[in-house]
Coordinates of C-alpha atoms in Angstrom, one line a residue:
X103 CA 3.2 -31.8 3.9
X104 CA -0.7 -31.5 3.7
X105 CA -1.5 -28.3 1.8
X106 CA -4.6 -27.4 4.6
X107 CA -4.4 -23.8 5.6
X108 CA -4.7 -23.4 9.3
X109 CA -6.9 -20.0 10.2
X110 CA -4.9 -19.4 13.6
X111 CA -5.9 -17.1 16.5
X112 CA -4.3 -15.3 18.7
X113 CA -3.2 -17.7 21.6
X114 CA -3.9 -15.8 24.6
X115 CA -4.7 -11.8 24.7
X116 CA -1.6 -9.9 23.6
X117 CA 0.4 -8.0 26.4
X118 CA 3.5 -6.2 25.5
X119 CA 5.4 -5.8 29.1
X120 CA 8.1 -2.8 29.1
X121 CA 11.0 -3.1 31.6
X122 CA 12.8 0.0 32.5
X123 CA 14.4 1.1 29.7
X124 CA 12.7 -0.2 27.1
X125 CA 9.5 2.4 27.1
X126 CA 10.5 3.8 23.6
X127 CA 11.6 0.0 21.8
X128 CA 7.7 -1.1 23.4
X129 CA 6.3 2.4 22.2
X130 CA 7.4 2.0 18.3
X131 CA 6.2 -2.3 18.6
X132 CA 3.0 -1.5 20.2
X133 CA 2.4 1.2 17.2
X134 CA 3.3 -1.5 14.3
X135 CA 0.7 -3.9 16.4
X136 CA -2.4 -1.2 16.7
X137 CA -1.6 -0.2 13.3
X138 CA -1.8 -3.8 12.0
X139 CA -4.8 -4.5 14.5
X140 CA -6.7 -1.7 13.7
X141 CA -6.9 -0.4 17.1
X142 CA -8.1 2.8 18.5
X143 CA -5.1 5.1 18.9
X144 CA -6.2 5.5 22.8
X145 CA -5.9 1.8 23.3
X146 CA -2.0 0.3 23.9
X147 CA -1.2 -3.7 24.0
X148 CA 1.9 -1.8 27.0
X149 CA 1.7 -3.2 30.2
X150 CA 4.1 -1.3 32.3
X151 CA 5.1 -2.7 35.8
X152 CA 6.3 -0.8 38.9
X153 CA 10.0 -2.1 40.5
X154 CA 10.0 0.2 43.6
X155 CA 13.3 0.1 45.7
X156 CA 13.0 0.2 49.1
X157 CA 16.0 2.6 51.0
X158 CA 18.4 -0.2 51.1
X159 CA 18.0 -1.4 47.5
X160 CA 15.8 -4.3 47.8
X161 CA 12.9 -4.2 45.7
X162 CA 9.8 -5.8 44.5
X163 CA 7.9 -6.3 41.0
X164 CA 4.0 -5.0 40.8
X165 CA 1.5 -5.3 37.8
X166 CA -1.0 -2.8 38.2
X167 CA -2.6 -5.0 35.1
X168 CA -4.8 -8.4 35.2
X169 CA -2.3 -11.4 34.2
X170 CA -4.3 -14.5 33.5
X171 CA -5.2 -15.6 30.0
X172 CA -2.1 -13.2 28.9
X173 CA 0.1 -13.7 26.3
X174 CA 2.8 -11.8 27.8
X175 CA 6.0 -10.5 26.0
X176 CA 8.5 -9.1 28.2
X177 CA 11.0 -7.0 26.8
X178 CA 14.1 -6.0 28.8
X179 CA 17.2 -4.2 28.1
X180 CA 19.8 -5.8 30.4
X181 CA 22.4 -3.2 28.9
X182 CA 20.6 0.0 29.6
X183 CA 22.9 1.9 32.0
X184 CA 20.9 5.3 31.5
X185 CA 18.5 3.9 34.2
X186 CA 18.8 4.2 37.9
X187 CA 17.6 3.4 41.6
X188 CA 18.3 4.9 45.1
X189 CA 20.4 2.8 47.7
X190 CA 21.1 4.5 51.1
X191 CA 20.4 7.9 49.6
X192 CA 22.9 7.5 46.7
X193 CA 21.7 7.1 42.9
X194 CA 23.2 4.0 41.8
X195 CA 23.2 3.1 37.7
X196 CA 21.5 -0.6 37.0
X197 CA 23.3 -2.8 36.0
X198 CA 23.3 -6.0 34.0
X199 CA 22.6 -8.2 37.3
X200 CA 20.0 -5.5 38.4
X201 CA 17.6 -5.5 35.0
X202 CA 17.8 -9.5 35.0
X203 CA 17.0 -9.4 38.9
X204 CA 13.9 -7.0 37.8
X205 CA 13.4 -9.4 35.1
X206 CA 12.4 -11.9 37.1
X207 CA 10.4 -10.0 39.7
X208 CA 8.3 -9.0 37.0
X209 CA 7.7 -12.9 36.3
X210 CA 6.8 -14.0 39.4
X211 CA 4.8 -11.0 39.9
X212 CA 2.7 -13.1 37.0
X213 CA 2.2 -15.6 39.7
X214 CA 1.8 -18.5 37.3
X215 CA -1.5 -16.8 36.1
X216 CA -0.2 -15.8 32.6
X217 CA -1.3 -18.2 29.8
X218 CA 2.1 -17.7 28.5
X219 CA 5.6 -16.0 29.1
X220 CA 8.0 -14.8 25.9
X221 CA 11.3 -13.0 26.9
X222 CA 12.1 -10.9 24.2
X223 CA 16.1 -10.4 25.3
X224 CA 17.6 -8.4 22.7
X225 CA 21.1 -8.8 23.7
X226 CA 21.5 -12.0 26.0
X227 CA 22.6 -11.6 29.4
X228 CA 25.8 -12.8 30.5
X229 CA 25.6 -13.8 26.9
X230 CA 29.6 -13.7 26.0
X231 CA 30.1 -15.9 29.7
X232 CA 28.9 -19.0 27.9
X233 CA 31.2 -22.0 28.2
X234 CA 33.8 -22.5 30.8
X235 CA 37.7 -23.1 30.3
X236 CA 38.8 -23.0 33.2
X237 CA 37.4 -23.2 37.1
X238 CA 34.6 -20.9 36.6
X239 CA 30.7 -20.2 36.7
X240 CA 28.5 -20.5 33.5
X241 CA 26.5 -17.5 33.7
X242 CA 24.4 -17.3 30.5
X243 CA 23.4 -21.3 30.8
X244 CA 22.3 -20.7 34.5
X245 CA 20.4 -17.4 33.8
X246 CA 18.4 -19.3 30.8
X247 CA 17.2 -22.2 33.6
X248 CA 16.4 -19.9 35.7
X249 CA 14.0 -18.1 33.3
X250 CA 12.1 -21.5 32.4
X251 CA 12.1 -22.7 35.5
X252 CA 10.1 -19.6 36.5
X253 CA 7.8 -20.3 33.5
X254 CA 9.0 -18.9 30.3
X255 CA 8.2 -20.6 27.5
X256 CA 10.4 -18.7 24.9
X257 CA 13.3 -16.3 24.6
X258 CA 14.0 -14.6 21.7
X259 CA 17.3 -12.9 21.3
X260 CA 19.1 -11.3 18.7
X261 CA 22.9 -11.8 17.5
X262 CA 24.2 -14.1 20.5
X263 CA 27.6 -14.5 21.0
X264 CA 27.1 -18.1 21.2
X265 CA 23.7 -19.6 20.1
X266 CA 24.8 -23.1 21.1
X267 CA 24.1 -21.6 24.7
X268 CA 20.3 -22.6 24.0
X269 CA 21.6 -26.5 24.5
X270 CA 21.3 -25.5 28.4
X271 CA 17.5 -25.3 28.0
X272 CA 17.0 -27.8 25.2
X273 CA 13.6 -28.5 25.9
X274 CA 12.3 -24.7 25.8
X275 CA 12.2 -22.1 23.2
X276 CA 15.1 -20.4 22.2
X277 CA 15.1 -18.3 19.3
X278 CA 18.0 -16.2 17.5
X279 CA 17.8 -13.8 15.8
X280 CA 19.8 -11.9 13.0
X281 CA 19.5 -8.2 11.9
X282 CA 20.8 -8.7 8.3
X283 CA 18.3 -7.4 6.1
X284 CA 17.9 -4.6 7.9
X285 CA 21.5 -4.1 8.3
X286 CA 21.8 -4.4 4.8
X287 CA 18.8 -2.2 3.9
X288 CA 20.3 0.4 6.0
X289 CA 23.6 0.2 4.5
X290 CA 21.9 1.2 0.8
X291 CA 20.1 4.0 2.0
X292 CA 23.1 5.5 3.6
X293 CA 25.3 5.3 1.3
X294 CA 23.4 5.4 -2.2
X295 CA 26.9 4.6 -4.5
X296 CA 27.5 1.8 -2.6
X297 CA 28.2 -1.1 -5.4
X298 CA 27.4 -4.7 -4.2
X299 CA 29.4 -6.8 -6.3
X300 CA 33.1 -8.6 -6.3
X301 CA 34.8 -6.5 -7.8
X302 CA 33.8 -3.3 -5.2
X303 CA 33.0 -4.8 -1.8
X304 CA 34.3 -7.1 0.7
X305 CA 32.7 -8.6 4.0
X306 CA 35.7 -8.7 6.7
X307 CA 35.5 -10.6 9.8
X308 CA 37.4 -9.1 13.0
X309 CA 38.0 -12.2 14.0
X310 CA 37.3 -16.4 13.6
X311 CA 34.6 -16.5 16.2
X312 CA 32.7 -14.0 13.9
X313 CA 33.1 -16.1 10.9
X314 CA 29.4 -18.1 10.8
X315 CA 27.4 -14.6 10.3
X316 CA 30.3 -12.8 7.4
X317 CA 30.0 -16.2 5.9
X318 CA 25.8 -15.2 5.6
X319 CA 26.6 -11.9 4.4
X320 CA 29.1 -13.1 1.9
X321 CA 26.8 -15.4 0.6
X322 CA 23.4 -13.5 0.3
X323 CA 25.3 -11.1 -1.1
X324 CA 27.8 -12.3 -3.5
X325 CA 31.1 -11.0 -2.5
X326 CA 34.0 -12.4 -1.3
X327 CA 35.0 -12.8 2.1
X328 CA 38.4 -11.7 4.4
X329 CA 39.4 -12.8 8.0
X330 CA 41.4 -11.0 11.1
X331 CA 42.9 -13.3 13.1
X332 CA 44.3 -12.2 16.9
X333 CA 47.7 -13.4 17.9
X334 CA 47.0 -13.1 21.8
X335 CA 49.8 -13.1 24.5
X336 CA 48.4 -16.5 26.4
X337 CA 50.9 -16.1 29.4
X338 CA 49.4 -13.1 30.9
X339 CA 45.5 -11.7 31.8
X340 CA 44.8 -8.3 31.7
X341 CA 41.6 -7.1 32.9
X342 CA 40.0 -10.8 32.9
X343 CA 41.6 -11.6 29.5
X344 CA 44.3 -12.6 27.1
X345 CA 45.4 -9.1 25.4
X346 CA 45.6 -8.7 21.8
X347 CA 49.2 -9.1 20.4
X348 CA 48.1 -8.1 16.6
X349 CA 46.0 -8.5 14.4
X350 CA 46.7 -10.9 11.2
X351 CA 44.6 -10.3 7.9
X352 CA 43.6 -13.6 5.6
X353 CA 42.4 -13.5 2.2
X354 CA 42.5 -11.5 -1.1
X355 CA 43.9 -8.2 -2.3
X356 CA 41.9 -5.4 -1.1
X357 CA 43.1 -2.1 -2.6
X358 CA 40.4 0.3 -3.7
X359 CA 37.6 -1.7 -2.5
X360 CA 34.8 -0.8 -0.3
X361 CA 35.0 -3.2 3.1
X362 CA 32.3 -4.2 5.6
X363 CA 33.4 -5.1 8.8
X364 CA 31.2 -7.5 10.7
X365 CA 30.6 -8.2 14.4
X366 CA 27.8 -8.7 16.8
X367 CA 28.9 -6.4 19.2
X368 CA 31.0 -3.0 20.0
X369 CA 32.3 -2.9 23.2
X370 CA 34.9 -0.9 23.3
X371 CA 35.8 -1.2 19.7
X372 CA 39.3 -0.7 20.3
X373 CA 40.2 -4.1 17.8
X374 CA 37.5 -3.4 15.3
X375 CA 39.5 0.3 15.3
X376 CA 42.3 -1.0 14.9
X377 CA 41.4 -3.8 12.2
X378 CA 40.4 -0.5 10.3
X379 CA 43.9 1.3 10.4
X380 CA 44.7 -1.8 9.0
X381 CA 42.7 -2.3 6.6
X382 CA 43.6 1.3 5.5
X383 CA 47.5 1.0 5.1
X384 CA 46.4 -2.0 3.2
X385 CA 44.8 0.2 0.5
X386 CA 40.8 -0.5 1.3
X387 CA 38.5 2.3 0.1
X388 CA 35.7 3.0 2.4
X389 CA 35.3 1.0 5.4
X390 CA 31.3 0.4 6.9
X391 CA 31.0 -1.9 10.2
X392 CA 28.0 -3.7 11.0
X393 CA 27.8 -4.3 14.6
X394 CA 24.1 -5.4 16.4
X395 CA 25.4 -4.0 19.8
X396 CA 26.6 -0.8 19.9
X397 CA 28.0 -0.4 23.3
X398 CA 30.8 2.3 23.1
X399 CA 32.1 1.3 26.8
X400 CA 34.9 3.9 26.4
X401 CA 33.1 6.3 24.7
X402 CA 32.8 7.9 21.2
X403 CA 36.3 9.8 20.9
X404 CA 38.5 7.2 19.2
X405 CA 36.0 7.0 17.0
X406 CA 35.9 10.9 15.9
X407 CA 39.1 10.2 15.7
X408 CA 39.6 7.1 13.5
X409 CA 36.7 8.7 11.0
X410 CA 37.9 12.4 11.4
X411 CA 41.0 10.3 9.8
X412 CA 39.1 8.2 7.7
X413 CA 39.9 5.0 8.6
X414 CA 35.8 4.7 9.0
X415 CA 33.1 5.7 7.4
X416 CA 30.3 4.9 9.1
X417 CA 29.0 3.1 11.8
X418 CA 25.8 0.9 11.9
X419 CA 24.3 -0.4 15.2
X420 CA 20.7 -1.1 16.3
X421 CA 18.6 0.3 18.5
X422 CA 18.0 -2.7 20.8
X423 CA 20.2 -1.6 23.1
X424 CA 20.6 2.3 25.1
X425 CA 21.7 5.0 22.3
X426 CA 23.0 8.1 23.7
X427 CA 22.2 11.3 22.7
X428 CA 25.6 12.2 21.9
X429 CA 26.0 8.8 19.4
X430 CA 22.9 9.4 17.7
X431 CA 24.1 12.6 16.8
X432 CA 27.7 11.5 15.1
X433 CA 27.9 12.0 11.7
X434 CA 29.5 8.3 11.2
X435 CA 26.8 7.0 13.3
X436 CA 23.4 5.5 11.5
X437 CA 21.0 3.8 14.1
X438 CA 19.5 1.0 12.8
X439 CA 15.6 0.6 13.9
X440 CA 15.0 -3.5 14.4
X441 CA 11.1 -2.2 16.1
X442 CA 9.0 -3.2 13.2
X443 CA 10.9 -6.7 13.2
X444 CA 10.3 -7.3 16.8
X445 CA 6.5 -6.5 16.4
X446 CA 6.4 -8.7 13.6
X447 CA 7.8 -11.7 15.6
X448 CA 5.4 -10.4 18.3
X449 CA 2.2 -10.3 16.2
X450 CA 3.1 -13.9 14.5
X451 CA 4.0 -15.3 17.4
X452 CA 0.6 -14.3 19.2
X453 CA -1.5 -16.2 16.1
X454 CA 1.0 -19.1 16.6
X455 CA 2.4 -18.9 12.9
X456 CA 5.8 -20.0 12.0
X457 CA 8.5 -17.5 12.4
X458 CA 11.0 -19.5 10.3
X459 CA 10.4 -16.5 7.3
X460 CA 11.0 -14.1 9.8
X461 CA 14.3 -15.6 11.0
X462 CA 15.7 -16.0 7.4
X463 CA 15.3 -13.3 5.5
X464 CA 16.8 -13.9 2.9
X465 CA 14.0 -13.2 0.4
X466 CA 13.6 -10.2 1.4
X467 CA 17.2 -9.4 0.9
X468 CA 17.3 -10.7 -2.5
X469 CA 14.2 -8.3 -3.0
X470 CA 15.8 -5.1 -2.0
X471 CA 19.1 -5.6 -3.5
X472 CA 17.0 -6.1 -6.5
X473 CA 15.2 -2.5 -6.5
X474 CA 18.6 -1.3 -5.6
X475 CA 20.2 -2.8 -8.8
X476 CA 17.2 -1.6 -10.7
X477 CA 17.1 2.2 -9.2
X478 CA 21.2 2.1 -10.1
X479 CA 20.1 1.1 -14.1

């Protein structure tokens, strides 16, 4: 490789676009970018567009903003249910469908005149509807053409469900990303006696399918590594699935040691619940879950419950999706803040620099485990 250092400039003029929902998430990245930038206070890189709904629901995307030359980055929250339009005089909640139709208002409404189009996606839409097994539609491959054939050049994510997804738009930019370090960094200033070694902590998976990313942790970290397995009843469908029979646990003993449970997302977190109880009667000492999603479908009681318990200890989500008050204010809850590392990706993407770094963090990892190791001597 030719050791010539490329002086790179931006590639078009920077634009962070906030869909609804996303106003504080754009906020905390456009702060990182003045701050790095060294720009005036009174200035913003926010674009905000208007979605007006007309009385029957239809709407329409405007920029009140110039869009050629732009390097637009469109941030959108397609889980953000604290949002909401009028239909026929009733307030109706968006939903998933109704951000991603937004979504792509807002592109066209770029008419082709931005130099270039990022969709920064935290959690992927229709993300968990990504291969067919049976007669059925293919949701998260169709939404992804869709976006490049309206002339997005990249979509970053975070945490998919399924990153092979990105083979449906194999010619396009598709990046994933992973909240580890900041997962992990979180983690230690939490809980300050936390003790990262063998003989103390364990990564858990809740189930195979989350095996690739407990594997990461258990490797960058050194400890030893668990699996749930669920025994599903495959002769009935309840509520557009297979329910959960049990829950099996594989590998060594864990009595007295601290556990983190891994997943990308919480939905309802009725299994990752119950994996705990489990985990419990088994002996395990405290019990952490990392999830990037924190969705709480069914709300935050069952977990009161489980940690008023103590079958959990605390909770780690980020905040790229909708936080409610009421979580933010748990005791087991700590929010996780991923705005920094989305600016970053932002401000290195605008210079067209190599994100690889960024996307494996592992350095960084090393380094903070280090000055934790250090502060414990």
């Amino acid at each position: 490789m030719s050791n010539v250092s490329f002086k790179h400039t931006p590639y078009g003029d920077l634009a962070i676009v906030s869909m609804r929902g996303c106003e504080n998430i754009a906020t905390n990245v456009d702060y990182y970018l003045k701050q790095w930038r060294n720009i005036p206070e009174d200035q913003s890189f926010v674009v905000t567009p208007n979605c007006p709904r007309f009385g029957t629901g239809e709407a329409k995307a405007v920029l009140n903003h110039t869009a050629r030359g732009l390097d637009a980055y469109i941030i959108c929250d397609c889980f953000n249910y604290n949002v909401n339009y009028k239909m026929y005089g009733m307030t109706v909640p968006m939903s998933p469908d109704d951000h991603f139709q937004d979504l792509k208002r807002v592109i066209a409404a770029f008419g082709g005149k931005a130099r270039r189009i990022t969709v920064v996606m935290p959690m992927l839409y229709e993300g968990r509807q990504h291969r067919r097994s049976s007669r059925e539609s293919m949701d998260c491959a169709i939404a992804l053409q869709e976006l490049v054939n309206m002339g997005v050049k990249n979509i970053i994510t975070f945490d998919a469900h399924d990153p092979r997804v990105n083979n449906a738009i194999p010619l396009d930019g598709f990046d994933n990303v992973h909240p580890t370090y900041q997962m992990i960094k979180a983690l230690l200033r939490t809980v300050p006696d936390v003790k990262i070694d063998r003989d103390h902590t364990m990564i858990v998976s809740p189930d195979e399918g989350g095996m690739g990313r407990c594997i990461y942790y258990s490797s960058v970290l050194g400890l030893e590594l668990g699996m749930f397995y669920k025994r599903r009843n495959y002769s009935v469908i309840v509520n557009g699935k297979n329910p959960i029979e049990a829950h099996e646990f594989l590998g060594n003993d864990i009595k007295g040691k601290d556990l983190i449970l891994v997943d990308d997302m919480i939905s309802s977190g009725e299994s990752m619940l119950d994996i705990a109880a489990k985990l419990k009667e088994k002996g395990a000492g405290r019990i952490f879950i990392f999830s990037t999603f924190g969705l709480f479908v069914e709300g935050l009681e069952k977990f009161d419950e489980y940690y008023e318990k103590g079958y959990i200890n605390k909770v780690f989500t980020t905040n790229l999706v909708y936080q409610t008050p009421e979580l933010l204010s748990r005791e087991w809850y700590t929010s996780v803040n991923m705005s920094k590392y989305i600016a970053l990706l932002v401000d290195t993407l605008n210079n067209d620099n190599s994100i690889s770094g960024l996307l494996d963090p592992i350095d960084r990892i090393k380094n903070v485990l280090a000055k934790y190791e250090n502060k414990e001597n």
